[in-house]
Amino acid sequence: MTKRDIEIMIEGNLEYQLIEALEPIRHHVLATGIYHLFNEGIYDKLLESDHSIESLAKALHFDETKLLGFLRYLANEGIVEFIDEKVRLTKKSKQINEFRGWYTLMIGGYGHTYLQIGEKLKEGSGWAERDSGQVGVGSCQMSKFDAIPLTRSLMAEIPKECKYLLDVGCGEGLYLVEFCRAFPNLKAWGVEPSKGGYQAAVELVRRSGLEERIVLTNASALELLESPFKHEPDFLIVGYVLQEVLGQDGESGVSKFLTGILERFPDIYIIVIEIEDQITNKKIMGHSMSLAFYNPYYLLHYFTNQRLEKLEFWERLFEKCQLEVKAKKFADINVDSTDLTVGYLLHRKQS
Ligand SMILES: C[S@@+](CC[C@H](N)C(=O)[O-])C[C@H]1O[C@@H](n2cnc3c(N)ncnc32)[C@H](O)[C@@H]1O
């Protein structure tokens, strides 16, 4: 019997076909399980030390039987293991710790959104829900890999020392804390409209002991323009936020925001981080990173009042707002080689 004969036999086998058909369900439940493992503090407790189910349940105030079932499930997926009546993280699960932000964003923030797709396909059905707090927190956790290094590299192109950072749509406030730590003379102002993101930022700033240097406001980009400015920022970061304003308030809303900021602070430097819409580009979408992240990420934008655009769109809009592109860079190719995450450094055009 040839290798091909064996392949045909396996492919014709009903059980084999069923297992293949169930594979997406397995991954769906596993991604959800890993999210809960992180989000409920179980992962961090197990990082500290191995635990018996009893001590873990007690430490986290969990129902022992449910926790046991949850961990037995994860053990079968190779995420935890039971050794001598104790549960511990496996090597495989220790490797995903760094990437928990993707679980916070895509499952905590948008897990519910994906389940609403059917209902929201209907005409006039409005937007699907999302957990904005988790979106802001997850996005910040992920930004350690892409947007924060990209922002730092764009900042290095600013021809003066930055003293006051304004971060609009700051989510959990991680940029504020990271930059204040990196630049001891820097002060910062974070603006975040979602209650959950704003609360997470207040908590992070408090935990970091930076209350003296970081102020926070619970408002949207356009609400900010309408409120009196108590601070004098010399650079602004909008990380994955113009796509939100574009969805909510259209092109005129983004223009209003950018020109309003320029009127108020004519010499300000603006760093924009965005993701380019390339959902129809077959070559790019064939990349494993595109299939692992960007494809589901693009999908959620169609259902949640956010609008991604091509780079030409943004560059035309900056031009209309009298902004000059001083530098344009992409995320580190060691983390993401698709060039879909882009950063711009902008400054008012000299007339
Ligand atoms: C994808 S997260 C990005 C968070 C952070 N800037 C980062 O780079 O990781 C988008 C953030 O924009 C906030 N946002 C949504 N609509 C906004 C608006 N109209 N004005 C300002 N921020 C907005 C969301 O609440 C969320 O925290």
Tab-separated table of C-alpha atoms and ligand atoms in Angstrom:
chain	number	residue	atom	x	y	z
A	1	MET	CA	0.000	0.000	0.000
A	2	THR	CA	1.419	3.422	-0.963
A	3	LYS	CA	1.558	6.477	1.325
A	4	ARG	CA	-1.188	8.063	-0.818
A	5	ASP	CA	-3.462	4.980	-0.340
A	6	ILE	CA	-3.105	5.383	3.435
A	7	GLU	CA	-3.877	9.119	3.176
A	8	ILE	CA	-7.031	8.382	1.127
A	9	MET	CA	-8.136	5.785	3.702
A	10	ILE	CA	-7.659	8.248	6.570
A	11	GLU	CA	-9.376	11.091	4.721
A	12	GLY	CA	-12.340	8.848	3.910
A	13	ASN	CA	-12.705	7.892	7.576
A	14	LEU	CA	-15.751	9.503	9.185
A	15	GLU	CA	-14.174	9.897	12.628
A	16	TYR	CA	-11.134	11.613	11.118
A	17	GLN	CA	-13.444	14.028	9.274
A	18	LEU	CA	-15.434	14.710	12.427
A	19	ILE	CA	-12.276	15.440	14.458
A	20	GLU	CA	-11.147	17.883	11.778
A	21	ALA	CA	-14.550	19.544	11.751
A	22	LEU	CA	-14.439	19.949	15.574
A	23	GLU	CA	-10.955	21.470	15.655
A	24	PRO	CA	-12.255	25.125	15.571
A	25	ILE	CA	-14.553	24.370	18.555
A	26	ARG	CA	-11.608	22.983	20.508
A	27	HIS	CA	-9.610	26.151	19.810
A	28	HIS	CA	-12.528	28.435	20.623
A	29	VAL	CA	-12.985	26.840	24.073
A	30	LEU	CA	-9.241	26.694	24.704
A	31	ALA	CA	-8.726	30.395	23.915
A	32	THR	CA	-11.610	31.225	26.270
A	33	GLY	CA	-10.142	28.946	28.953
A	34	ILE	CA	-6.696	30.552	28.723
A	35	TYR	CA	-8.281	34.005	28.962
A	36	HIS	CA	-10.058	33.016	32.206
A	37	LEU	CA	-6.889	31.427	33.563
A	38	PHE	CA	-5.130	34.807	33.173
A	39	ASN	CA	-8.023	37.080	34.012
A	40	GLU	CA	-9.143	35.361	37.216
A	41	GLY	CA	-5.660	35.473	38.740
A	42	ILE	CA	-5.172	31.675	38.637
A	43	TYR	CA	-2.168	31.917	36.328
A	44	ASP	CA	-0.378	34.463	38.521
A	45	LYS	CA	-1.035	32.414	41.671
A	46	LEU	CA	0.465	29.364	39.959
A	47	LEU	CA	3.444	31.406	38.805
A	48	GLU	CA	4.182	32.172	42.466
A	49	SER	CA	4.103	28.477	43.448
A	50	ASP	CA	2.441	25.118	42.816
A	51	HIS	CA	-0.829	24.698	44.721
A	52	SER	CA	-3.213	22.023	45.834
A	53	ILE	CA	-6.736	22.634	44.500
A	54	GLU	CA	-7.843	23.306	48.065
A	55	SER	CA	-5.241	26.019	48.724
A	56	LEU	CA	-5.747	27.600	45.295
A	57	ALA	CA	-9.537	27.695	45.736
A	58	LYS	CA	-9.123	29.166	49.214
A	59	ALA	CA	-6.636	31.841	48.077
A	60	LEU	CA	-8.930	32.981	45.257
A	61	HIS	CA	-12.295	32.380	46.979
A	62	PHE	CA	-13.335	29.914	44.262
A	63	ASP	CA	-15.636	26.924	44.309
A	64	GLU	CA	-13.277	23.962	44.684
A	65	THR	CA	-15.218	21.532	42.467
A	66	LYS	CA	-15.583	24.001	39.595
A	67	LEU	CA	-11.932	24.985	39.832
A	68	LEU	CA	-10.932	21.314	39.754
A	69	GLY	CA	-13.007	20.760	36.598
A	70	PHE	CA	-11.518	23.829	34.937
A	71	LEU	CA	-7.952	22.756	35.716
A	72	ARG	CA	-8.592	19.153	34.690
A	73	TYR	CA	-9.760	20.477	31.322
A	74	LEU	CA	-6.621	22.640	30.988
A	75	ALA	CA	-4.414	19.697	31.988
A	76	ASN	CA	-5.768	17.701	29.045
A	77	GLU	CA	-4.763	20.609	26.803
A	78	GLY	CA	-1.234	20.698	28.233
A	79	ILE	CA	-1.654	24.084	29.945
A	80	VAL	CA	-1.330	22.862	33.553
A	81	GLU	CA	-0.258	19.540	35.060
A	82	PHE	CA	-1.076	17.668	38.246
A	83	ILE	CA	1.935	16.350	40.132
A	84	ASP	CA	1.705	14.843	43.646
A	85	GLU	CA	-1.786	16.290	44.252
A	86	LYS	CA	-0.572	19.743	43.246
A	87	VAL	CA	-1.270	21.733	40.136
A	88	ARG	CA	1.439	23.611	38.256
A	89	LEU	CA	1.881	25.521	34.993
A	90	THR	CA	3.502	23.612	32.142
A	91	LYS	CA	6.452	24.882	30.127
A	92	LYS	CA	4.040	25.512	27.228
A	93	SER	CA	1.817	27.778	29.329
A	94	LYS	CA	4.815	29.668	30.757
A	95	GLN	CA	5.709	30.567	27.178
A	96	ILE	CA	2.381	32.270	26.534
A	97	ASN	CA	2.552	34.516	29.614
A	98	GLU	CA	4.142	37.380	27.644
A	99	PHE	CA	1.302	37.305	25.153
A	100	ARG	CA	-1.609	37.543	27.547
A	101	GLY	CA	-2.579	40.939	26.086
A	102	TRP	CA	-3.842	39.227	22.940
A	103	TYR	CA	-6.205	37.127	25.089
A	104	THR	CA	-7.372	40.190	27.045
A	105	LEU	CA	-8.150	42.074	23.834
A	106	MET	CA	-9.528	39.369	21.574
A	107	ILE	CA	-11.433	37.279	24.156
A	108	GLY	CA	-12.035	39.642	27.109
A	109	GLY	CA	-12.665	42.652	24.871
A	110	TYR	CA	-14.213	41.105	21.779
A	111	GLY	CA	-15.209	37.509	22.662
A	112	HIS	CA	-18.806	38.616	23.135
A	113	THR	CA	-18.667	40.650	19.911
A	114	TYR	CA	-17.926	37.563	17.825
A	115	LEU	CA	-20.905	35.766	19.361
A	116	GLN	CA	-23.168	38.643	18.294
A	117	ILE	CA	-22.142	38.559	14.627
A	118	GLY	CA	-25.221	36.555	13.543
A	119	GLU	CA	-27.682	38.928	15.145
A	120	LYS	CA	-25.772	42.027	14.013
A	121	LEU	CA	-25.614	40.968	10.368
A	122	LYS	CA	-29.254	41.981	10.062
A	123	GLU	CA	-30.036	45.343	8.473
A	124	GLY	CA	-30.556	48.107	11.028
A	125	SER	CA	-29.382	45.903	13.908
A	126	GLY	CA	-26.789	48.421	15.139
A	127	TRP	CA	-23.360	47.675	16.569
A	128	ALA	CA	-22.228	44.637	18.495
A	129	GLU	CA	-21.096	45.058	22.089
A	130	ARG	CA	-17.530	44.942	23.323
A	131	ASP	CA	-15.876	45.328	26.689
A	132	SER	CA	-14.068	48.641	26.182
A	133	GLY	CA	-12.179	48.364	29.463
A	134	GLN	CA	-10.676	45.028	28.441
A	135	VAL	CA	-9.966	46.396	24.951
A	136	GLY	CA	-7.946	49.261	26.454
A	137	VAL	CA	-6.129	47.012	28.940
A	138	GLY	CA	-5.367	44.297	26.349
A	139	SER	CA	-4.206	46.789	23.742
A	140	CYS	CA	-1.793	48.351	26.246
A	141	GLN	CA	-0.442	44.922	27.263
A	142	MET	CA	0.183	44.140	23.577
A	143	SER	CA	1.747	47.540	22.914
A	144	LYS	CA	4.865	46.563	24.883
A	145	PHE	CA	5.764	44.539	21.788
A	146	ASP	CA	4.770	46.871	18.983
A	147	ALA	CA	3.352	50.329	19.670
A	148	ILE	CA	5.558	51.363	22.613
A	149	PRO	CA	8.896	50.567	20.888
A	150	LEU	CA	7.495	52.163	17.721
A	151	THR	CA	6.486	55.288	19.660
A	152	ARG	CA	9.911	55.488	21.296
A	153	SER	CA	11.607	55.252	17.967
A	154	LEU	CA	9.371	58.033	16.569
A	155	MET	CA	9.991	60.144	19.674
A	156	ALA	CA	13.704	59.912	19.004
A	157	GLU	CA	13.018	61.901	15.811
A	158	ILE	CA	11.516	64.864	17.718
A	159	PRO	CA	14.135	67.629	17.578
A	160	LYS	CA	13.547	68.870	21.150
A	161	GLU	CA	13.171	67.415	24.618
A	162	CYS	CA	9.585	66.368	25.331
A	163	LYS	CA	8.337	67.548	28.693
A	164	TYR	CA	4.616	66.890	28.685
A	165	LEU	CA	2.893	63.928	27.076
A	166	LEU	CA	-0.808	63.841	26.239
A	167	ASP	CA	-2.092	60.312	25.557
A	168	VAL	CA	-5.636	60.349	24.159
A	169	GLY	CA	-7.450	56.986	24.369
A	170	CYS	CA	-4.809	55.891	26.864
A	171	GLY	CA	-6.616	52.650	27.834
A	172	GLU	CA	-4.963	51.180	30.909
A	173	GLY	CA	-2.365	53.994	30.862
A	174	LEU	CA	0.662	51.815	30.243
A	175	TYR	CA	2.321	54.312	27.858
A	176	LEU	CA	2.025	57.015	30.517
A	177	VAL	CA	3.764	54.871	33.123
A	178	GLU	CA	6.406	53.482	30.739
A	179	PHE	CA	7.339	56.927	29.406
A	180	CYS	CA	7.403	58.587	32.826
A	181	ARG	CA	9.734	55.816	34.010
A	182	ALA	CA	11.976	56.191	30.953
A	183	PHE	CA	12.103	60.018	31.096
A	184	PRO	CA	12.421	61.289	34.679
A	185	ASN	CA	11.535	64.908	33.744
A	186	LEU	CA	8.395	63.969	31.854
A	187	LYS	CA	4.866	64.696	33.065
A	188	ALA	CA	1.861	63.109	31.447
A	189	TRP	CA	-1.866	63.415	30.943
A	190	GLY	CA	-4.008	60.431	29.988
A	191	VAL	CA	-7.499	60.783	28.535
A	192	GLU	CA	-9.745	57.726	28.277
A	193	PRO	CA	-13.523	57.643	27.614
A	194	SER	CA	-14.344	54.096	28.791
A	195	LYS	CA	-15.072	53.796	32.511
A	196	GLY	CA	-13.271	50.413	32.744
A	197	GLY	CA	-10.126	51.633	30.944
A	198	TYR	CA	-10.071	54.864	32.971
A	199	GLN	CA	-10.412	52.949	36.277
A	200	ALA	CA	-7.632	50.554	35.225
A	201	ALA	CA	-5.414	53.564	34.417
A	202	VAL	CA	-6.144	55.202	37.802
A	203	GLU	CA	-5.185	51.918	39.482
A	204	LEU	CA	-2.002	51.445	37.419
A	205	VAL	CA	-0.815	55.011	38.083
A	206	ARG	CA	-1.487	54.533	41.797
A	207	ARG	CA	0.358	51.188	41.897
A	208	SER	CA	3.279	52.739	40.035
A	209	GLY	CA	3.516	55.609	42.565
A	210	LEU	CA	3.312	58.192	39.747
A	211	GLU	CA	0.249	60.189	40.898
A	212	GLU	CA	2.404	63.315	41.208
A	213	ARG	CA	3.386	63.186	37.537
A	214	ILE	CA	0.378	61.689	35.756
A	215	VAL	CA	-3.117	63.136	35.594
A	216	LEU	CA	-6.107	61.300	34.150
A	217	THR	CA	-9.368	62.480	32.601
A	218	ASN	CA	-12.399	60.344	31.779
A	219	ALA	CA	-13.396	61.805	28.371
A	220	SER	CA	-13.343	61.159	24.618
A	221	ALA	CA	-11.105	62.939	22.093
A	222	LEU	CA	-13.801	65.415	21.051
A	223	GLU	CA	-15.029	65.998	24.606
A	224	LEU	CA	-11.460	66.861	25.525
A	225	LEU	CA	-11.439	69.689	22.979
A	226	GLU	CA	-14.506	71.181	24.607
A	227	SER	CA	-13.044	71.173	28.104
A	228	PRO	CA	-10.602	73.777	29.409
A	229	PHE	CA	-6.978	72.641	29.061
A	230	LYS	CA	-5.210	72.767	32.397
A	231	HIS	CA	-1.932	71.402	31.011
A	232	GLU	CA	0.473	72.271	28.187
A	233	PRO	CA	1.472	69.072	26.348
A	234	ASP	CA	4.300	69.220	23.810
A	235	PHE	CA	3.588	65.823	22.317
A	236	LEU	CA	0.449	63.800	21.776
A	237	ILE	CA	0.042	60.066	21.306
A	238	VAL	CA	-3.036	58.559	19.701
A	239	GLY	CA	-2.406	54.809	19.664
A	240	TYR	CA	-5.120	52.937	17.716
A	241	VAL	CA	-7.557	55.734	18.528
A	242	LEU	CA	-8.084	57.657	15.262
A	243	GLN	CA	-9.782	54.503	13.907
A	244	GLU	CA	-12.259	54.836	16.804
A	245	VAL	CA	-12.904	58.530	16.209
A	246	LEU	CA	-13.251	57.844	12.466
A	247	GLY	CA	-15.932	55.216	13.136
A	248	GLN	CA	-17.797	57.331	15.700
A	249	ASP	CA	-17.511	60.840	14.231
A	250	GLY	CA	-16.368	60.313	10.622
A	251	GLU	CA	-13.553	62.011	8.775
A	252	SER	CA	-14.806	65.411	9.906
A	253	GLY	CA	-14.534	64.262	13.547
A	254	VAL	CA	-10.890	63.214	13.099
A	255	SER	CA	-10.108	66.507	11.301
A	256	LYS	CA	-11.871	68.454	14.048
A	257	PHE	CA	-9.805	66.691	16.679
A	258	LEU	CA	-6.433	67.123	14.936
A	259	THR	CA	-6.984	70.737	13.905
A	260	GLY	CA	-8.438	71.554	17.357
A	261	ILE	CA	-5.276	70.207	18.991
A	262	LEU	CA	-3.091	72.166	16.553
A	263	GLU	CA	-4.988	75.421	17.179
A	264	ARG	CA	-4.522	74.994	20.898
A	265	PHE	CA	-0.901	73.766	20.770
A	266	PRO	CA	0.659	74.966	17.472
A	267	ASP	CA	4.087	73.483	18.144
A	268	ILE	CA	2.901	70.062	19.335
A	269	TYR	CA	4.331	66.817	17.872
A	270	ILE	CA	1.741	64.112	17.228
A	271	ILE	CA	2.411	60.376	17.150
A	272	VAL	CA	-0.302	58.308	15.463
A	273	ILE	CA	-0.278	54.510	15.611
A	274	GLU	CA	-2.709	52.721	13.324
A	275	ILE	CA	-3.297	49.382	11.659
A	276	GLU	CA	-3.653	49.426	7.900
A	277	ASP	CA	-6.715	47.801	6.364
A	278	GLN	CA	-5.450	45.099	4.002
A	279	ILE	CA	-8.231	42.524	4.445
A	280	THR	CA	-8.564	42.010	0.675
A	281	ASN	CA	-4.836	41.699	-0.002
A	282	LYS	CA	-4.442	37.944	-0.594
A	283	LYS	CA	-0.665	37.933	-0.287
A	284	ILE	CA	-0.647	39.775	3.055
A	285	MET	CA	-3.616	37.795	4.370
A	286	GLY	CA	-1.794	34.549	3.585
A	287	HIS	CA	0.887	35.445	6.182
A	288	SER	CA	0.570	33.328	9.349
A	289	MET	CA	0.500	36.470	11.539
A	290	SER	CA	-2.341	37.877	9.419
A	291	LEU	CA	-4.377	34.700	9.899
A	292	ALA	CA	-3.549	34.425	13.619
A	293	PHE	CA	-4.387	38.026	14.480
A	294	TYR	CA	-5.233	40.523	11.755
A	295	ASN	CA	-8.013	38.526	10.105
A	296	PRO	CA	-10.124	38.245	13.309
A	297	TYR	CA	-9.080	41.820	14.184
A	298	TYR	CA	-10.320	43.171	10.832
A	299	LEU	CA	-13.550	41.226	11.260
A	300	LEU	CA	-14.491	42.867	14.553
A	301	HIS	CA	-14.156	46.349	13.038
A	302	TYR	CA	-17.099	45.729	10.719
A	303	PHE	CA	-19.311	45.137	13.762
A	304	THR	CA	-18.064	47.705	16.290
A	305	ASN	CA	-18.221	51.240	14.922
A	306	GLN	CA	-14.485	51.463	14.230
A	307	ARG	CA	-13.007	52.165	10.812
A	308	LEU	CA	-9.609	51.024	9.614
A	309	GLU	CA	-8.174	52.629	6.519
A	310	LYS	CA	-5.327	52.405	4.053
A	311	LEU	CA	-2.196	54.465	4.655
A	312	GLU	CA	-3.014	56.740	1.677
A	313	PHE	CA	-6.268	57.717	3.396
A	314	TRP	CA	-4.492	58.775	6.588
A	315	GLU	CA	-1.758	60.608	4.727
A	316	ARG	CA	-4.341	62.580	2.703
A	317	LEU	CA	-6.222	63.443	5.881
A	318	PHE	CA	-3.038	64.618	7.653
A	319	GLU	CA	-2.247	66.795	4.643
A	320	LYS	CA	-5.753	68.344	4.786
A	321	CYS	CA	-5.175	69.120	8.479
A	322	GLN	CA	-1.935	70.934	7.563
A	323	LEU	CA	0.145	68.218	9.210
A	324	GLU	CA	3.471	67.167	7.781
A	325	VAL	CA	4.719	63.573	8.131
A	326	LYS	CA	8.110	63.948	9.805
A	327	ALA	CA	8.695	60.189	10.116
A	328	LYS	CA	6.855	56.973	9.268
A	329	LYS	CA	7.867	53.623	10.726
A	330	PHE	CA	6.492	50.102	11.154
A	331	ALA	CA	6.427	47.650	14.072
A	332	ASP	CA	9.601	45.677	14.748
A	333	ILE	CA	9.807	42.878	12.174
A	334	ASN	CA	10.998	40.446	14.838
A	335	VAL	CA	7.563	40.735	16.443
A	336	ASP	CA	5.431	41.299	13.361
A	337	SER	CA	6.792	41.200	9.826
A	338	THR	CA	3.516	42.117	8.065
A	339	ASP	CA	4.134	45.919	8.178
A	340	LEU	CA	0.443	46.329	8.996
A	341	THR	CA	1.120	48.306	12.193
A	342	VAL	CA	2.329	51.762	11.264
A	343	GLY	CA	3.427	54.820	13.237
A	344	TYR	CA	3.573	58.444	12.081
A	345	LEU	CA	5.318	61.425	13.624
A	346	LEU	CA	3.432	64.582	12.604
A	347	HIS	CA	4.015	68.287	13.067
A	348	ARG	CA	2.291	71.417	11.776
A	349	LYS	CA	3.332	72.268	8.218
A	350	GLN	CA	5.579	75.293	8.047
A	351	SER	CA	3.895	77.888	5.801
B	1	LIG	C1	-7.361	49.758	20.948
B	1	LIG	S1	-7.438	50.724	22.386
B	1	LIG	C2	-5.830	51.526	22.399
B	1	LIG	C3	-5.314	51.819	23.784
B	1	LIG	C4	-3.917	52.442	23.791
B	1	LIG	N1	-3.948	53.762	23.192
B	1	LIG	C5	-2.920	51.570	23.061
B	1	LIG	O1	-2.272	52.067	22.134
B	1	LIG	O2	-2.756	50.419	23.437
B	1	LIG	C6	-8.451	52.058	21.842
B	1	LIG	C7	-8.759	52.994	22.979
B	1	LIG	O3	-9.426	54.154	22.470
B	1	LIG	C8	-10.470	54.482	23.358
B	1	LIG	N2	-11.476	55.278	22.608
B	1	LIG	C9	-12.583	54.832	21.990
B	1	LIG	N3	-13.236	55.883	21.445
B	1	LIG	C10	-12.534	56.992	21.722
B	1	LIG	C11	-12.718	58.382	21.467
B	1	LIG	N4	-13.773	58.838	20.768
B	1	LIG	N5	-11.816	59.257	21.943
B	1	LIG	C12	-10.732	58.803	22.633
B	1	LIG	N6	-10.511	57.504	22.907
B	1	LIG	C13	-11.389	56.603	22.452
B	1	LIG	C14	-10.966	53.134	23.812
B	1	LIG	O4	-11.737	53.222	24.992
B	1	LIG	C15	-9.661	52.368	24.006
B	1	LIG	O5	-9.102	52.550	25.274
